Coordinates of C-alpha atoms in Angstrom, one line a residue:
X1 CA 48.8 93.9 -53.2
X2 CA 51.8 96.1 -54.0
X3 CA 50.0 99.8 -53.7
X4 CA 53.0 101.3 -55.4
X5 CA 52.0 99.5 -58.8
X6 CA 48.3 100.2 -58.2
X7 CA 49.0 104.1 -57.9
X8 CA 51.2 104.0 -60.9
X9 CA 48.0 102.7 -62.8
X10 CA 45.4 104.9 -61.6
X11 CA 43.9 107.4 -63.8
X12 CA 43.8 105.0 -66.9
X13 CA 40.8 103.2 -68.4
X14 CA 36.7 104.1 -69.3
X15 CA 35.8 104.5 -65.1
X16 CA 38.2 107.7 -65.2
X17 CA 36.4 110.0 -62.2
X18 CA 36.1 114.0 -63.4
X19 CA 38.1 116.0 -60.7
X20 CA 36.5 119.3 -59.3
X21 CA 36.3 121.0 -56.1
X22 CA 32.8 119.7 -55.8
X23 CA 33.7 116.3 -56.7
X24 CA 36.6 116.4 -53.9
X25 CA 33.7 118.1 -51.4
X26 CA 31.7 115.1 -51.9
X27 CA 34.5 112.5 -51.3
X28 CA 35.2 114.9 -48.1
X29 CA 32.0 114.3 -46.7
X30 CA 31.4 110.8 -47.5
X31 CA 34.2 110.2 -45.5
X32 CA 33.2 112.3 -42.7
X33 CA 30.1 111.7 -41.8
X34 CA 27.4 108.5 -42.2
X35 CA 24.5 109.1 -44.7
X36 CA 21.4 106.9 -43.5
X37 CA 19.8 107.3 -46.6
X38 CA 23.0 105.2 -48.3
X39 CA 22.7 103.8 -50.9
X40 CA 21.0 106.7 -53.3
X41 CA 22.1 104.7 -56.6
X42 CA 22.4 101.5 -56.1
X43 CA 19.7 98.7 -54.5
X44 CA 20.6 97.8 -51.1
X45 CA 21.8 94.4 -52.4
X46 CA 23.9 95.3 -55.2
X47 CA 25.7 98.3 -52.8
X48 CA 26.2 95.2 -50.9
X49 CA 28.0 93.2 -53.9
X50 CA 29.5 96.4 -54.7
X51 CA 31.6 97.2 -51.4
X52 CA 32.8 93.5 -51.4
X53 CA 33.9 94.2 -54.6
X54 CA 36.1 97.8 -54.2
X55 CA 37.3 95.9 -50.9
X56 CA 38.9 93.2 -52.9
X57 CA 40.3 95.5 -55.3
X58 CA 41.3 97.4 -52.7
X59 CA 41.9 95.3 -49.6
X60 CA 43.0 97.1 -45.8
X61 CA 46.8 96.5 -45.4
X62 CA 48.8 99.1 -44.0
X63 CA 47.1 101.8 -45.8
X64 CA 43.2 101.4 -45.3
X65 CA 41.3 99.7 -48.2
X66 CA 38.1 100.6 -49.5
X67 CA 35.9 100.0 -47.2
X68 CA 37.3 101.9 -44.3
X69 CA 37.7 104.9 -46.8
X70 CA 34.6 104.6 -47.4
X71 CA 34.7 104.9 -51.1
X72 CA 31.5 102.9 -51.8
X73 CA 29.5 105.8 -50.3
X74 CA 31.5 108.0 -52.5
X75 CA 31.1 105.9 -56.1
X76 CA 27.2 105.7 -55.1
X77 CA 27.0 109.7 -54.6
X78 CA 29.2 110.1 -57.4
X79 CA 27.0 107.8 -60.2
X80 CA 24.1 109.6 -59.1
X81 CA 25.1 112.8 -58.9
X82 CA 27.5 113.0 -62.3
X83 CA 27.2 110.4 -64.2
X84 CA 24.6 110.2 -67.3
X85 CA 21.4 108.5 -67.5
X86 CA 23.0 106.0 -70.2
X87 CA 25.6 105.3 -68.3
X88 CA 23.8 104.9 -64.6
X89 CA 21.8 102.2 -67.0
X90 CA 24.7 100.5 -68.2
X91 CA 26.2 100.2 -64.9
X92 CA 23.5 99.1 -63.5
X93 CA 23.0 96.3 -66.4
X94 CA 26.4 95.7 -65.3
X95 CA 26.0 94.8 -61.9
X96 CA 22.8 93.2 -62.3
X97 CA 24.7 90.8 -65.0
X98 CA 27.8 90.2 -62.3
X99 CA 25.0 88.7 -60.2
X100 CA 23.6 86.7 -62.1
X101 CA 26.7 84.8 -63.6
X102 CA 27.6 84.8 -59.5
X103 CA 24.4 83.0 -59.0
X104 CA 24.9 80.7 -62.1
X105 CA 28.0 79.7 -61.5
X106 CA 27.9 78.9 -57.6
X107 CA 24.3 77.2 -58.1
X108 CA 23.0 80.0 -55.3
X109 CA 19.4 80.8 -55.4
X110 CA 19.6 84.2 -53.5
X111 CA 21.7 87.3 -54.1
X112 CA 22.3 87.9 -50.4
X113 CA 23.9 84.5 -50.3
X114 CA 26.6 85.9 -52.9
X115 CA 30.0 86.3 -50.8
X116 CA 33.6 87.2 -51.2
X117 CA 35.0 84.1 -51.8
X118 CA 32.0 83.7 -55.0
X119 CA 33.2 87.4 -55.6
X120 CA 37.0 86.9 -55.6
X121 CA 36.7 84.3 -57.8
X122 CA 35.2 86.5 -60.5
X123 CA 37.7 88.9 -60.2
X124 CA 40.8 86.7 -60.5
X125 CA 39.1 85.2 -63.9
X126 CA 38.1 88.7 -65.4
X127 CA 41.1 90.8 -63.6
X128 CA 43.7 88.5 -64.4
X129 CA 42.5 86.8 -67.7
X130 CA 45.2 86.0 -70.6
X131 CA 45.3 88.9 -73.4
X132 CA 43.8 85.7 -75.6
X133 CA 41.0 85.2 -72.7
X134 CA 40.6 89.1 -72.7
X135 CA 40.5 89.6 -77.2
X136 CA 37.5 86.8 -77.0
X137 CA 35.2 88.7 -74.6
X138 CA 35.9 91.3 -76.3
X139 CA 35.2 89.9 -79.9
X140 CA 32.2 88.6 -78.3
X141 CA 30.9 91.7 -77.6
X142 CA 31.3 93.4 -80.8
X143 CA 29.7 90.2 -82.4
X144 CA 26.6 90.0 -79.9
X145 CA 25.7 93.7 -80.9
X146 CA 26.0 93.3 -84.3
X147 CA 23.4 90.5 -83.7
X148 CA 19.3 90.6 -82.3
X149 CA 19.6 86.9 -80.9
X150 CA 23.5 85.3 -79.7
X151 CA 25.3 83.1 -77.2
X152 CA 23.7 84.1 -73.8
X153 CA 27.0 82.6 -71.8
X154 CA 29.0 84.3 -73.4
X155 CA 27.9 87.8 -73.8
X156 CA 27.1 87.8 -70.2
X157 CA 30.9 87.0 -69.4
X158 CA 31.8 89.7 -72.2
X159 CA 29.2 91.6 -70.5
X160 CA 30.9 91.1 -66.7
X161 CA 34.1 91.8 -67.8
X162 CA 33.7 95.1 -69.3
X163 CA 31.8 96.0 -65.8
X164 CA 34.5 94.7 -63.7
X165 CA 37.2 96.3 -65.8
X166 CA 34.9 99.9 -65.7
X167 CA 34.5 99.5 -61.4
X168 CA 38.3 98.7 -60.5
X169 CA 39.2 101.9 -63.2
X170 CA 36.2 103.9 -60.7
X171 CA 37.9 102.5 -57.1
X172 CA 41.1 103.1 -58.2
X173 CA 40.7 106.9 -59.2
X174 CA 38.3 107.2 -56.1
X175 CA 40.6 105.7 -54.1
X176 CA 43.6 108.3 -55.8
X177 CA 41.1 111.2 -54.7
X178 CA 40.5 110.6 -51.0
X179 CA 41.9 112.8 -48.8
X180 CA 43.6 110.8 -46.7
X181 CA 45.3 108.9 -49.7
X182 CA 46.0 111.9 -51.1
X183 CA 47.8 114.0 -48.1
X184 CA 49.4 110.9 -46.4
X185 CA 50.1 108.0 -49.3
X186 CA 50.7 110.0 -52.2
X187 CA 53.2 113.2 -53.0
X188 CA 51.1 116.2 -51.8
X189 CA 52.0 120.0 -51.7
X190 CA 48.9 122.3 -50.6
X191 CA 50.7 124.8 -51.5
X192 CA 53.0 124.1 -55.2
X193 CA 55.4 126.6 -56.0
X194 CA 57.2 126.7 -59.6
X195 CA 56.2 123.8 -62.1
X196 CA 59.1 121.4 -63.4
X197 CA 58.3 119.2 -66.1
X198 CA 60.3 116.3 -67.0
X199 CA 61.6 115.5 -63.3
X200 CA 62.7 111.8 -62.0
X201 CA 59.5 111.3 -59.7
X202 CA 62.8 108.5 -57.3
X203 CA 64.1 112.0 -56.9
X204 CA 61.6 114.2 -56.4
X205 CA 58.8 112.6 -54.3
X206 CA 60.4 109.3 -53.2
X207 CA 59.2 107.6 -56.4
X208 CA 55.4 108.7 -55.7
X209 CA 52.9 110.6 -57.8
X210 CA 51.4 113.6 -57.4
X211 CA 48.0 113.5 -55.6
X212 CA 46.2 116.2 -58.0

């Protein structure tokens, strides 16, 4: 994965995180210490499906991935905490729907039997999907909500791909917010003097952005 194309991206899309010294206090101790009561949100199984998932978005290569930042435990603390009851609910329906085409599609009977091979494999279709691929789910969604009774296939893989789409937008930004990210990866300053707009960021930082 080039890491210097996935920072340029990050901050963009629906699964933008809200940045605020309690938000940042949270990530802090989610890294720091292990929460037994994990997960708060999510069922035990879809936290499962969940940190396979920010791991493949964000795989360990020589800067930690996901996992090992722990940013699972963070997006669980974070949906509970922040997020709105509508939206807890659609991500929820979300996850719940990336199971079950999983389970469809591999012929599995169980959710624990879901693994990152059956996982990758959604991600490359819905992740790297053609702008034509990408204009039909969408359609298909604005079509199945217009209507009480449509395709089931389909607006489950319309349904999947806006979820997928909405948790690598939340990994990324979580992912822009840790602490270690954002003091050893990214450009950081704890303490910024005068503010320069319009600089060349090759010039300024080495070609990196800003952590905050």
């Amino acid at each position: 994965m080039d890491r210097r194309k996935v920072l340029k991206k990050i901050g963009y899309g629906s699964g933008a995180i809200i940045v605020s010294p309690q938000i940042l206090n949270m990530l802090h101790s989610c890294q720091s210490s292990v929460n037994k009561n994990l997960p708060i949100f999510f069922t035990k199984i879809q936290f499962q499906i969940i940190s396979k998932t920010m791991e493949l978005i964000i795989p360990k290569t020589d800067i930690p991935g996901s996992t090992e930042l722990m940013l699972p435990e963070f997006l669980d603390n974070y949906i509970d905490i922040v997020m709105s009851q509508s939206d807890k609910e659609n991500l929820s329906k979300g996850i719940n729907n990336f199971i079950k085409l999983i389970l469809i599609e591999t012929s599995k009977n169980q959710s624990n039997q879901i693994n990152t091979i059956d996982i990758n494999i959604q991600l490359k279709k819905y992740l790297k999907a053609t702008d034509k691929q990408i204009e039909r789910w969408q359609k298909t969604q604005e079509y199945i909500s217009s209507k009480p009774i449509g395709d089931f296939r389909k607006s489950l893989e319309s349904e999947v791909y806006n979820f997928l789409i909405q948790i690598r937008s939340l990994t990324l930004n979580a992912f822009r917010l840790n602490e270690y990210i954002r003091e050893k990866v990214l450009a950081y300053d704890p303490i910024p003097g005068k503010l320069i707009g319009c600089v060349d960021l090759n010039q300024t930082t080495g070609g990196k952005r800003w952590s905050l």
